[in-house]
Amino acid sequence: MEFNNKVSEVLKSPLTASGLQSLQVNVGYICNMSCKHCHVAAGPNRSEIMKKDTVDQILDVLKKHDIRTLDVTGGAPEMNPYFPYLVTEARKAGCHVIVRSNLTIFFEKGFEQIPEFYREHDIEISASLPYYLASSVDRVRGNGTFEKSIKAIQLLNGTGYGDGSGIRKLNLVYNPSGAFLAPDQKRLEEEYRRELKARHGISFDHLFVFSNMPIGRFRNHLEKTRTLSSYLEKLEQAFNPATLDGLMCRHLINVGWDGALYDCDFNQVLALHMHESCPQHIRDFDFVRLLKREMHVGDHCYGCAAGQGST
Ligand code: SF4
């Protein structure tokens, strides 16, 4: 069954926004890594990058409206030259800032000051760590990634991140390493906590467990291994109506590197723009209209609503 029909069956209406608490901003697809599970297919050769006039339009929206959180993503967001400016100004405007960091960027030339920058501005960090064993992480993200990630977390722990106080939050993100659904979040979080402490002496605040979305590089992999239709079936069979309230598109809007607006990061990758009655670019931002919008959904949305949900 198509996702929109499934939603209508449960909600008796299409999927609509239920708030606008966050602006999720993708500042570009350039990255120092090329992870297999990356849904935006980021990498060192990508040239899409947000320019200063778009950053200024975002800051303008944050200053004028009651949007409490800026969620910055990429690629490696730190590689955008206006990243420090965006973060610093958003903090001055009173926003809570979350950055999706790959952690390995801390060891690239010219980015060594990033952990201190995060500490200084009380930035919440969300970092991918697909497992607590080196072999699983390096298979998905490249050789040596696990070791660098652990070193980065040790650095962050040393500056007060991940101590559970809730002041400098460090969250880790798990993705399955193949075409299977994510396990129970609470159980896996306990396992991560125990194993990472015992093996590497590190700590973190929360573990977020996400299923892989059937888009980008992962979709290519599914097509190549002829497992796309069985994976899509698996997601549909695991549809959980209880996830609908928390779907991220219902609480945020996503801004692409060129200022285009989307319901979420996944729709951005698929170039599924917002409903045509909505503003299409950050310069035309209209809080009231966006708050009433209907989502542009597709079958990939089953990835967000399977099992315990993935947003
Ligand atoms: S893919 Fe995007 S639009 Fe679809 S349910 Fe997930 S967050 Fe919402």
PDB file of C-alpha atoms and ligand atoms in Angstrom:
ATOM      1  CA  MET A   1       0.000   0.000   0.000  1.00  0.00           C
ATOM      2  CA  GLU A   2       1.268   3.499  -0.755  1.00  0.00           C
ATOM      3  CA  PHE A   3       2.544   5.357   2.313  1.00  0.00           C
ATOM      4  CA  ASN A   4       0.029   8.225   2.014  1.00  0.00           C
ATOM      5  CA  ASN A   5      -2.869   5.716   1.988  1.00  0.00           C
ATOM      6  CA  LYS A   6      -1.446   3.978   5.034  1.00  0.00           C
ATOM      7  CA  VAL A   7      -1.219   7.308   6.857  1.00  0.00           C
ATOM      8  CA  SER A   8      -4.766   8.309   5.860  1.00  0.00           C
ATOM      9  CA  GLU A   9      -6.022   4.998   7.221  1.00  0.00           C
ATOM     10  CA  VAL A  10      -4.518   5.775  10.636  1.00  0.00           C
ATOM     11  CA  LEU A  11      -4.871   9.557  10.917  1.00  0.00           C
ATOM     12  CA  LYS A  12      -8.025   9.928   8.786  1.00  0.00           C
ATOM     13  CA  SER A  13      -6.152  12.771   7.071  1.00  0.00           C
ATOM     14  CA  PRO A  14      -2.904  13.306   5.150  1.00  0.00           C
ATOM     15  CA  LEU A  15       0.385  13.804   7.008  1.00  0.00           C
ATOM     16  CA  THR A  16       0.633  17.456   8.075  1.00  0.00           C
ATOM     17  CA  ALA A  17       2.995  19.582  10.170  1.00  0.00           C
ATOM     18  CA  SER A  18       2.342  19.658  13.896  1.00  0.00           C
ATOM     19  CA  GLY A  19       4.885  22.343  14.853  1.00  0.00           C
ATOM     20  CA  LEU A  20       7.986  24.123  13.668  1.00  0.00           C
ATOM     21  CA  GLN A  21      10.599  23.846  16.378  1.00  0.00           C
ATOM     22  CA  SER A  22      13.702  23.319  14.236  1.00  0.00           C
ATOM     23  CA  LEU A  23      15.406  24.433  11.096  1.00  0.00           C
ATOM     24  CA  GLN A  24      17.496  21.604   9.700  1.00  0.00           C
ATOM     25  CA  VAL A  25      20.125  23.053   7.413  1.00  0.00           C
ATOM     26  CA  ASN A  26      22.324  21.149   5.003  1.00  0.00           C
ATOM     27  CA  VAL A  27      25.328  23.401   4.384  1.00  0.00           C
ATOM     28  CA  GLY A  28      26.754  21.260   1.569  1.00  0.00           C
ATOM     29  CA  TYR A  29      27.623  17.791   0.359  1.00  0.00           C
ATOM     30  CA  ILE A  30      31.408  18.087   0.609  1.00  0.00           C
ATOM     31  CA  CYS A  31      32.920  15.664   3.127  1.00  0.00           C
ATOM     32  CA  ASN A  32      36.325  14.234   4.025  1.00  0.00           C
ATOM     33  CA  MET A  33      34.721  10.753   3.941  1.00  0.00           C
ATOM     34  CA  SER A  34      32.545   8.672   1.563  1.00  0.00           C
ATOM     35  CA  CYS A  35      30.575   6.332   3.870  1.00  0.00           C
ATOM     36  CA  LYS A  36      28.581   3.541   2.240  1.00  0.00           C
ATOM     37  CA  HIS A  37      25.421   4.345   4.234  1.00  0.00           C
ATOM     38  CA  CYS A  38      25.482   8.110   3.555  1.00  0.00           C
ATOM     39  CA  HIS A  39      22.042   9.044   2.216  1.00  0.00           C
ATOM     40  CA  VAL A  40      23.279  12.289   0.619  1.00  0.00           C
ATOM     41  CA  ALA A  41      26.210  10.453  -1.054  1.00  0.00           C
ATOM     42  CA  ALA A  42      28.603  13.069   0.307  1.00  0.00           C
ATOM     43  CA  GLY A  43      32.327  12.970  -0.437  1.00  0.00           C
ATOM     44  CA  PRO A  44      35.504  14.955  -1.136  1.00  0.00           C
ATOM     45  CA  ASN A  45      34.519  15.579  -4.773  1.00  0.00           C
ATOM     46  CA  ARG A  46      31.075  17.055  -4.152  1.00  0.00           C
ATOM     47  CA  SER A  47      30.958  20.760  -4.958  1.00  0.00           C
ATOM     48  CA  GLU A  48      27.482  21.723  -3.661  1.00  0.00           C
ATOM     49  CA  ILE A  49      28.038  24.196  -0.832  1.00  0.00           C
ATOM     50  CA  MET A  50      25.927  26.860   0.886  1.00  0.00           C
ATOM     51  CA  LYS A  51      26.910  30.470   0.158  1.00  0.00           C
ATOM     52  CA  LYS A  52      26.958  33.397   2.568  1.00  0.00           C
ATOM     53  CA  ASP A  53      23.778  35.067   1.256  1.00  0.00           C
ATOM     54  CA  THR A  54      21.818  31.852   1.979  1.00  0.00           C
ATOM     55  CA  VAL A  55      23.406  31.613   5.452  1.00  0.00           C
ATOM     56  CA  ASP A  56      22.273  35.206   6.074  1.00  0.00           C
ATOM     57  CA  GLN A  57      18.714  34.387   4.959  1.00  0.00           C
ATOM     58  CA  ILE A  58      18.672  31.503   7.460  1.00  0.00           C
ATOM     59  CA  LEU A  59      19.950  33.727  10.265  1.00  0.00           C
ATOM     60  CA  ASP A  60      17.303  36.281   9.380  1.00  0.00           C
ATOM     61  CA  VAL A  61      14.569  33.640   9.795  1.00  0.00           C
ATOM     62  CA  LEU A  62      16.027  32.476  13.126  1.00  0.00           C
ATOM     63  CA  LYS A  63      16.138  36.037  14.438  1.00  0.00           C
ATOM     64  CA  LYS A  64      12.558  36.848  13.393  1.00  0.00           C
ATOM     65  CA  HIS A  65      10.730  33.663  14.394  1.00  0.00           C
ATOM     66  CA  ASP A  66      10.355  31.488  17.433  1.00  0.00           C
ATOM     67  CA  ILE A  67      12.363  28.537  16.106  1.00  0.00           C
ATOM     68  CA  ARG A  68      14.393  27.224  18.994  1.00  0.00           C
ATOM     69  CA  THR A  69      16.769  24.759  17.318  1.00  0.00           C
ATOM     70  CA  LEU A  70      19.200  24.906  14.430  1.00  0.00           C
ATOM     71  CA  ASP A  71      20.241  21.427  13.278  1.00  0.00           C
ATOM     72  CA  VAL A  72      23.275  21.624  10.983  1.00  0.00           C
ATOM     73  CA  THR A  73      24.137  18.797   8.662  1.00  0.00           C
ATOM     74  CA  GLY A  74      26.205  18.022   5.528  1.00  0.00           C
ATOM     75  CA  GLY A  75      28.514  16.354   4.199  1.00  0.00           C
ATOM     76  CA  ALA A  76      30.909  17.409   6.872  1.00  0.00           C
ATOM     77  CA  PRO A  77      29.269  20.711   7.867  1.00  0.00           C
ATOM     78  CA  GLU A  78      32.575  21.963   9.312  1.00  0.00           C
ATOM     79  CA  MET A  79      33.983  22.120   5.756  1.00  0.00           C
ATOM     80  CA  ASN A  80      31.693  24.984   4.752  1.00  0.00           C
ATOM     81  CA  PRO A  81      33.737  28.201   5.270  1.00  0.00           C
ATOM     82  CA  TYR A  82      30.662  29.965   6.729  1.00  0.00           C
ATOM     83  CA  PHE A  83      29.972  27.206   9.272  1.00  0.00           C
ATOM     84  CA  PRO A  84      31.575  29.053  12.245  1.00  0.00           C
ATOM     85  CA  TYR A  85      29.670  32.208  11.286  1.00  0.00           C
ATOM     86  CA  LEU A  86      26.319  30.373  11.044  1.00  0.00           C
ATOM     87  CA  VAL A  87      26.797  28.631  14.389  1.00  0.00           C
ATOM     88  CA  THR A  88      28.101  31.679  16.259  1.00  0.00           C
ATOM     89  CA  GLU A  89      25.309  33.954  15.022  1.00  0.00           C
ATOM     90  CA  ALA A  90      22.601  31.337  15.680  1.00  0.00           C
ATOM     91  CA  ARG A  91      23.858  31.006  19.264  1.00  0.00           C
ATOM     92  CA  LYS A  92      23.779  34.791  19.644  1.00  0.00           C
ATOM     93  CA  ALA A  93      20.145  34.665  18.449  1.00  0.00           C
ATOM     94  CA  GLY A  94      19.424  32.264  21.336  1.00  0.00           C
ATOM     95  CA  CYS A  95      19.114  29.042  19.337  1.00  0.00           C
ATOM     96  CA  HIS A  96      20.122  25.644  20.564  1.00  0.00           C
ATOM     97  CA  VAL A  97      22.522  24.277  17.906  1.00  0.00           C
ATOM     98  CA  ILE A  98      22.978  20.621  16.994  1.00  0.00           C
ATOM     99  CA  VAL A  99      25.735  19.603  14.588  1.00  0.00           C
ATOM    100  CA  ARG A 100      25.877  16.239  12.811  1.00  0.00           C
ATOM    101  CA  SER A 101      29.629  15.677  12.883  1.00  0.00           C
ATOM    102  CA  ASN A 102      31.500  12.715  11.421  1.00  0.00           C
ATOM    103  CA  LEU A 103      34.168  13.229  14.180  1.00  0.00           C
ATOM    104  CA  THR A 104      37.060  12.296  11.851  1.00  0.00           C
ATOM    105  CA  ILE A 105      37.085  15.906  10.597  1.00  0.00           C
ATOM    106  CA  PHE A 106      38.791  16.854  13.919  1.00  0.00           C
ATOM    107  CA  PHE A 107      42.000  15.289  12.559  1.00  0.00           C
ATOM    108  CA  GLU A 108      42.039  16.980   9.156  1.00  0.00           C
ATOM    109  CA  LYS A 109      44.485  19.827   8.638  1.00  0.00           C
ATOM    110  CA  GLY A 110      42.871  23.170   9.470  1.00  0.00           C
ATOM    111  CA  PHE A 111      40.030  21.688  11.575  1.00  0.00           C
ATOM    112  CA  GLU A 112      41.934  20.830  14.761  1.00  0.00           C
ATOM    113  CA  GLN A 113      40.232  23.658  16.684  1.00  0.00           C
ATOM    114  CA  ILE A 114      36.701  22.277  16.084  1.00  0.00           C
ATOM    115  CA  PRO A 115      36.275  20.398  19.433  1.00  0.00           C
ATOM    116  CA  GLU A 116      37.207  23.576  21.313  1.00  0.00           C
ATOM    117  CA  PHE A 117      34.829  25.605  19.133  1.00  0.00           C
ATOM    118  CA  TYR A 118      32.016  23.179  20.021  1.00  0.00           C
ATOM    119  CA  ARG A 119      32.813  23.391  23.726  1.00  0.00           C
ATOM    120  CA  GLU A 120      32.986  27.170  23.685  1.00  0.00           C
ATOM    121  CA  HIS A 121      29.537  27.482  22.057  1.00  0.00           C
ATOM    122  CA  ASP A 122      27.823  24.595  23.908  1.00  0.00           C
ATOM    123  CA  ILE A 123      26.967  22.806  20.680  1.00  0.00           C
ATOM    124  CA  GLU A 124      25.122  19.501  20.856  1.00  0.00           C
ATOM    125  CA  ILE A 125      26.897  16.871  18.741  1.00  0.00           C
ATOM    126  CA  SER A 126      25.303  13.935  16.930  1.00  0.00           C
ATOM    127  CA  ALA A 127      27.889  11.554  15.536  1.00  0.00           C
ATOM    128  CA  SER A 128      27.606   8.395  13.498  1.00  0.00           C
ATOM    129  CA  LEU A 129      29.120   5.313  15.145  1.00  0.00           C
ATOM    130  CA  PRO A 130      27.466   2.364  13.365  1.00  0.00           C
ATOM    131  CA  TYR A 131      28.756  -0.122  15.975  1.00  0.00           C
ATOM    132  CA  TYR A 132      31.120  -0.434  18.927  1.00  0.00           C
ATOM    133  CA  LEU A 133      33.509  -2.761  17.068  1.00  0.00           C
ATOM    134  CA  ALA A 134      36.188  -1.484  14.677  1.00  0.00           C
ATOM    135  CA  SER A 135      35.598  -4.044  11.909  1.00  0.00           C
ATOM    136  CA  SER A 136      31.893  -3.172  11.488  1.00  0.00           C
ATOM    137  CA  VAL A 137      32.513   0.586  11.487  1.00  0.00           C
ATOM    138  CA  ASP A 138      35.483   0.475   9.101  1.00  0.00           C
ATOM    139  CA  ARG A 139      33.594  -1.738   6.651  1.00  0.00           C
ATOM    140  CA  VAL A 140      30.874   0.913   6.252  1.00  0.00           C
ATOM    141  CA  ARG A 141      32.896   4.092   6.749  1.00  0.00           C
ATOM    142  CA  GLY A 142      36.431   3.272   5.601  1.00  0.00           C
ATOM    143  CA  ASN A 143      39.611   1.922   7.209  1.00  0.00           C
ATOM    144  CA  GLY A 144      40.823   3.729  10.308  1.00  0.00           C
ATOM    145  CA  THR A 145      37.473   5.496  10.918  1.00  0.00           C
ATOM    146  CA  PHE A 146      36.730   3.653  14.147  1.00  0.00           C
ATOM    147  CA  GLU A 147      40.077   4.507  15.725  1.00  0.00           C
ATOM    148  CA  LYS A 148      39.701   8.198  14.810  1.00  0.00           C
ATOM    149  CA  SER A 149      36.108   8.257  16.086  1.00  0.00           C
ATOM    150  CA  ILE A 150      37.168   6.820  19.455  1.00  0.00           C
ATOM    151  CA  LYS A 151      40.017   9.335  19.700  1.00  0.00           C
ATOM    152  CA  ALA A 152      37.564  12.147  18.893  1.00  0.00           C
ATOM    153  CA  ILE A 153      35.114  10.981  21.579  1.00  0.00           C
ATOM    154  CA  GLN A 154      37.988  10.803  24.102  1.00  0.00           C
ATOM    155  CA  LEU A 155      38.857  14.403  23.180  1.00  0.00           C
ATOM    156  CA  LEU A 156      35.226  15.491  23.595  1.00  0.00           C
ATOM    157  CA  ASN A 157      34.860  13.628  26.912  1.00  0.00           C
ATOM    158  CA  GLY A 158      37.942  15.534  28.083  1.00  0.00           C
ATOM    159  CA  THR A 159      36.132  18.838  27.469  1.00  0.00           C
ATOM    160  CA  GLY A 160      32.996  17.816  29.364  1.00  0.00           C
ATOM    161  CA  TYR A 161      30.979  16.233  26.537  1.00  0.00           C
ATOM    162  CA  GLY A 162      28.932  13.120  27.163  1.00  0.00           C
ATOM    163  CA  ASP A 163      29.029  13.155  30.969  1.00  0.00           C
ATOM    164  CA  GLY A 164      25.236  12.867  31.247  1.00  0.00           C
ATOM    165  CA  SER A 165      24.819  16.349  32.753  1.00  0.00           C
ATOM    166  CA  GLY A 166      22.884  17.451  29.662  1.00  0.00           C
ATOM    167  CA  ILE A 167      25.043  20.557  29.199  1.00  0.00           C
ATOM    168  CA  ARG A 168      27.336  19.413  26.388  1.00  0.00           C
ATOM    169  CA  LYS A 169      25.453  16.585  24.789  1.00  0.00           C
ATOM    170  CA  LEU A 170      27.181  13.966  22.720  1.00  0.00           C
ATOM    171  CA  ASN A 171      24.820  11.553  20.963  1.00  0.00           C
ATOM    172  CA  LEU A 172      25.835   8.588  18.864  1.00  0.00           C
ATOM    173  CA  VAL A 173      23.942   7.186  15.890  1.00  0.00           C
ATOM    174  CA  TYR A 174      23.648   3.508  14.982  1.00  0.00           C
ATOM    175  CA  ASN A 175      22.671   2.250  11.513  1.00  0.00           C
ATOM    176  CA  PRO A 176      22.349  -1.432  10.612  1.00  0.00           C
ATOM    177  CA  SER A 177      25.224  -2.606   8.425  1.00  0.00           C
ATOM    178  CA  GLY A 178      22.856  -4.193   5.882  1.00  0.00           C
ATOM    179  CA  ALA A 179      19.272  -4.602   4.706  1.00  0.00           C
ATOM    180  CA  PHE A 180      17.748  -5.307   8.095  1.00  0.00           C
ATOM    181  CA  LEU A 181      15.780  -3.261  10.595  1.00  0.00           C
ATOM    182  CA  ALA A 182      17.394  -1.460  13.505  1.00  0.00           C
ATOM    183  CA  PRO A 183      17.241  -3.313  16.866  1.00  0.00           C
ATOM    184  CA  ASP A 184      15.645  -2.007  20.059  1.00  0.00           C
ATOM    185  CA  GLN A 185      17.171   1.386  20.922  1.00  0.00           C
ATOM    186  CA  LYS A 186      17.173   1.066  24.703  1.00  0.00           C
ATOM    187  CA  ARG A 187      18.820  -2.349  24.718  1.00  0.00           C
ATOM    188  CA  LEU A 188      21.469  -1.357  22.180  1.00  0.00           C
ATOM    189  CA  GLU A 189      22.192   1.896  24.032  1.00  0.00           C
ATOM    190  CA  GLU A 190      22.971  -0.096  27.198  1.00  0.00           C
ATOM    191  CA  GLU A 191      25.216  -2.430  25.214  1.00  0.00           C
ATOM    192  CA  TYR A 192      27.090   0.497  23.576  1.00  0.00           C
ATOM    193  CA  ARG A 193      27.523   2.225  26.946  1.00  0.00           C
ATOM    194  CA  ARG A 194      28.916  -0.880  28.624  1.00  0.00           C
ATOM    195  CA  GLU A 195      31.209  -1.915  25.756  1.00  0.00           C
ATOM    196  CA  LEU A 196      32.591   1.545  24.911  1.00  0.00           C
ATOM    197  CA  LYS A 197      33.330   2.252  28.573  1.00  0.00           C
ATOM    198  CA  ALA A 198      35.038  -1.101  29.128  1.00  0.00           C
ATOM    199  CA  ARG A 199      37.028  -1.127  25.892  1.00  0.00           C
ATOM    200  CA  HIS A 200      37.891   2.567  25.436  1.00  0.00           C
ATOM    201  CA  GLY A 201      36.899   4.404  28.632  1.00  0.00           C
ATOM    202  CA  ILE A 202      34.491   6.691  26.757  1.00  0.00           C
ATOM    203  CA  SER A 203      30.982   7.912  27.510  1.00  0.00           C
ATOM    204  CA  PHE A 204      28.096   9.539  25.616  1.00  0.00           C
ATOM    205  CA  ASP A 205      24.588  10.804  26.352  1.00  0.00           C
ATOM    206  CA  HIS A 206      22.210   8.956  24.024  1.00  0.00           C
ATOM    207  CA  LEU A 207      22.285   6.425  21.235  1.00  0.00           C
ATOM    208  CA  PHE A 208      19.856   6.968  18.351  1.00  0.00           C
ATOM    209  CA  VAL A 209      19.015   3.874  16.383  1.00  0.00           C
ATOM    210  CA  PHE A 210      17.970   4.463  12.751  1.00  0.00           C
ATOM    211  CA  SER A 211      17.050   2.080   9.969  1.00  0.00           C
ATOM    212  CA  ASN A 212      18.784   2.754   6.662  1.00  0.00           C
ATOM    213  CA  MET A 213      16.636   4.774   4.279  1.00  0.00           C
ATOM    214  CA  PRO A 214      16.171   3.175   0.856  1.00  0.00           C
ATOM    215  CA  ILE A 215      17.719   6.162  -0.927  1.00  0.00           C
ATOM    216  CA  GLY A 216      21.180   7.346  -2.075  1.00  0.00           C
ATOM    217  CA  ARG A 217      24.179   5.011  -1.863  1.00  0.00           C
ATOM    218  CA  PHE A 218      22.265   2.466   0.201  1.00  0.00           C
ATOM    219  CA  ARG A 219      19.547   2.217  -2.477  1.00  0.00           C
ATOM    220  CA  ASN A 220      22.242   1.691  -5.129  1.00  0.00           C
ATOM    221  CA  HIS A 221      23.639  -1.122  -2.995  1.00  0.00           C
ATOM    222  CA  LEU A 222      20.167  -2.691  -2.632  1.00  0.00           C
ATOM    223  CA  GLU A 223      19.636  -2.503  -6.384  1.00  0.00           C
ATOM    224  CA  LYS A 224      23.023  -4.029  -7.088  1.00  0.00           C
ATOM    225  CA  THR A 225      22.358  -6.926  -4.708  1.00  0.00           C
ATOM    226  CA  ARG A 226      18.742  -7.282  -5.931  1.00  0.00           C
ATOM    227  CA  THR A 227      17.418  -6.829  -2.411  1.00  0.00           C
ATOM    228  CA  LEU A 228      15.552  -3.532  -2.904  1.00  0.00           C
ATOM    229  CA  SER A 229      12.039  -4.977  -3.142  1.00  0.00           C
ATOM    230  CA  SER A 230      12.515  -7.350  -0.195  1.00  0.00           C
ATOM    231  CA  TYR A 231      13.904  -4.473   1.923  1.00  0.00           C
ATOM    232  CA  LEU A 232      10.962  -2.213   0.982  1.00  0.00           C
ATOM    233  CA  GLU A 233       8.556  -5.019   1.905  1.00  0.00           C
ATOM    234  CA  LYS A 234      10.322  -5.463   5.234  1.00  0.00           C
ATOM    235  CA  LEU A 235       9.909  -1.744   6.003  1.00  0.00           C
ATOM    236  CA  GLU A 236       6.243  -1.761   5.045  1.00  0.00           C
ATOM    237  CA  GLN A 237       5.507  -4.845   7.123  1.00  0.00           C
ATOM    238  CA  ALA A 238       7.139  -3.173  10.132  1.00  0.00           C
ATOM    239  CA  PHE A 239       4.965  -0.026   9.809  1.00  0.00           C
ATOM    240  CA  ASN A 240       4.196   1.262  13.299  1.00  0.00           C
ATOM    241  CA  PRO A 241       1.350   3.821  13.601  1.00  0.00           C
ATOM    242  CA  ALA A 242       2.787   5.000  16.943  1.00  0.00           C
ATOM    243  CA  THR A 243       5.727   6.587  15.087  1.00  0.00           C
ATOM    244  CA  LEU A 244       3.562   9.047  13.144  1.00  0.00           C
ATOM    245  CA  ASP A 245       3.435  11.712  15.864  1.00  0.00           C
ATOM    246  CA  GLY A 246       7.207  11.897  16.091  1.00  0.00           C
ATOM    247  CA  LEU A 247       8.122  11.938  12.380  1.00  0.00           C
ATOM    248  CA  MET A 248      10.746  14.648  12.002  1.00  0.00           C
ATOM    249  CA  CYS A 249       9.023  16.321   9.047  1.00  0.00           C
ATOM    250  CA  ARG A 250       6.125  17.210  11.359  1.00  0.00           C
ATOM    251  CA  HIS A 251       8.364  19.286  13.619  1.00  0.00           C
ATOM    252  CA  LEU A 252      10.970  20.887  11.342  1.00  0.00           C
ATOM    253  CA  ILE A 253      11.706  22.102   7.878  1.00  0.00           C
ATOM    254  CA  ASN A 254      14.828  21.305   5.929  1.00  0.00           C
ATOM    255  CA  VAL A 255      16.907  23.832   4.009  1.00  0.00           C
ATOM    256  CA  GLY A 256      19.131  22.620   1.169  1.00  0.00           C
ATOM    257  CA  TRP A 257      22.602  23.986   0.415  1.00  0.00           C
ATOM    258  CA  ASP A 258      21.054  26.318  -2.218  1.00  0.00           C
ATOM    259  CA  GLY A 259      18.305  27.587   0.110  1.00  0.00           C
ATOM    260  CA  ALA A 260      15.546  25.343  -1.301  1.00  0.00           C
ATOM    261  CA  LEU A 261      12.990  24.127   1.259  1.00  0.00           C
ATOM    262  CA  TYR A 262      12.020  20.515   1.872  1.00  0.00           C
ATOM    263  CA  ASP A 263       9.995  18.562   4.429  1.00  0.00           C
ATOM    264  CA  CYS A 264      13.112  16.647   5.518  1.00  0.00           C
ATOM    265  CA  ASP A 265      16.695  15.744   4.602  1.00  0.00           C
ATOM    266  CA  PHE A 266      15.531  12.586   2.817  1.00  0.00           C
ATOM    267  CA  ASN A 267      13.153  14.493   0.549  1.00  0.00           C
ATOM    268  CA  GLN A 268      16.017  16.879  -0.220  1.00  0.00           C
ATOM    269  CA  VAL A 269      18.125  13.978  -1.499  1.00  0.00           C
ATOM    270  CA  LEU A 270      15.202  12.802  -3.632  1.00  0.00           C
ATOM    271  CA  ALA A 271      14.577  16.392  -4.874  1.00  0.00           C
ATOM    272  CA  LEU A 272      10.992  16.154  -3.574  1.00  0.00           C
ATOM    273  CA  HIS A 273      10.214  19.805  -3.009  1.00  0.00           C
ATOM    274  CA  MET A 274       7.545  21.045  -0.645  1.00  0.00           C
ATOM    275  CA  HIS A 275       3.908  21.080  -1.643  1.00  0.00           C
ATOM    276  CA  GLU A 276       3.470  23.687  -4.388  1.00  0.00           C
ATOM    277  CA  SER A 277       1.316  25.956  -2.219  1.00  0.00           C
ATOM    278  CA  CYS A 278       4.281  26.388   0.193  1.00  0.00           C
ATOM    279  CA  PRO A 279       7.263  28.717  -0.099  1.00  0.00           C
ATOM    280  CA  GLN A 280      10.033  26.967  -2.016  1.00  0.00           C
ATOM    281  CA  HIS A 281      13.060  28.969  -0.842  1.00  0.00           C
ATOM    282  CA  ILE A 282      14.306  30.248   2.530  1.00  0.00           C
ATOM    283  CA  ARG A 283      14.111  33.873   1.289  1.00  0.00           C
ATOM    284  CA  ASP A 284      10.295  33.408   0.964  1.00  0.00           C
ATOM    285  CA  PHE A 285       9.937  31.849   4.435  1.00  0.00           C
ATOM    286  CA  ASP A 286       6.340  32.036   5.724  1.00  0.00           C
ATOM    287  CA  PHE A 287       5.990  30.630   9.235  1.00  0.00           C
ATOM    288  CA  VAL A 288       2.186  30.401   9.244  1.00  0.00           C
ATOM    289  CA  ARG A 289       1.943  28.750   5.833  1.00  0.00           C
ATOM    290  CA  LEU A 290       4.676  26.239   6.658  1.00  0.00           C
ATOM    291  CA  LEU A 291       3.000  25.365   9.913  1.00  0.00           C
ATOM    292  CA  LYS A 292      -0.128  24.270   8.038  1.00  0.00           C
ATOM    293  CA  ARG A 293       1.593  22.330   5.290  1.00  0.00           C
ATOM    294  CA  GLU A 294       0.943  18.835   4.035  1.00  0.00           C
ATOM    295  CA  MET A 295       4.009  16.601   3.576  1.00  0.00           C
ATOM    296  CA  HIS A 296       5.310  15.358   0.280  1.00  0.00           C
ATOM    297  CA  VAL A 297       5.496  11.654   1.104  1.00  0.00           C
ATOM    298  CA  GLY A 298       6.631   8.598  -0.852  1.00  0.00           C
ATOM    299  CA  ASP A 299       7.391   4.960  -0.211  1.00  0.00           C
ATOM    300  CA  HIS A 300      10.793   5.859   1.272  1.00  0.00           C
ATOM    301  CA  CYS A 301       8.780   7.244   4.240  1.00  0.00           C
ATOM    302  CA  TYR A 302       8.237   3.653   5.422  1.00  0.00           C
ATOM    303  CA  GLY A 303      11.899   3.883   6.500  1.00  0.00           C
ATOM    304  CA  CYS A 304      10.885   6.512   9.083  1.00  0.00           C
ATOM    305  CA  ALA A 305       7.821   4.659  10.324  1.00  0.00           C
ATOM    306  CA  ALA A 306       9.175   1.110  10.587  1.00  0.00           C
ATOM    307  CA  GLY A 307       9.575  -0.526  14.001  1.00  0.00           C
ATOM    308  CA  GLN A 308      10.431   2.072  16.618  1.00  0.00           C
ATOM    309  CA  GLY A 309      10.816   4.794  13.958  1.00  0.00           C
ATOM    310  CA  SER A 310      13.885   6.434  12.469  1.00  0.00           C
ATOM    311  CA  THR A 311      13.601  10.141  12.961  1.00  0.00           C
TER     312      THR A 311
HETATM  313  S1  SF4 B   1      11.018  10.608   4.720  1.00  0.00           S
HETATM  314 FE1  SF4 B   1      10.711  12.716   5.334  1.00  0.00          FE
HETATM  315  S2  SF4 B   1       8.594  13.187   4.675  1.00  0.00           S
HETATM  316 FE2  SF4 B   1       8.804  10.975   4.735  1.00  0.00          FE
HETATM  317  S3  SF4 B   1       8.084  10.403   6.804  1.00  0.00           S
HETATM  318 FE3  SF4 B   1      10.345  10.595   6.850  1.00  0.00          FE
HETATM  319  S4  SF4 B   1      10.676  12.652   7.588  1.00  0.00           S
HETATM  320 FE4  SF4 B   1       8.540  12.586   6.842  1.00  0.00          FE
END
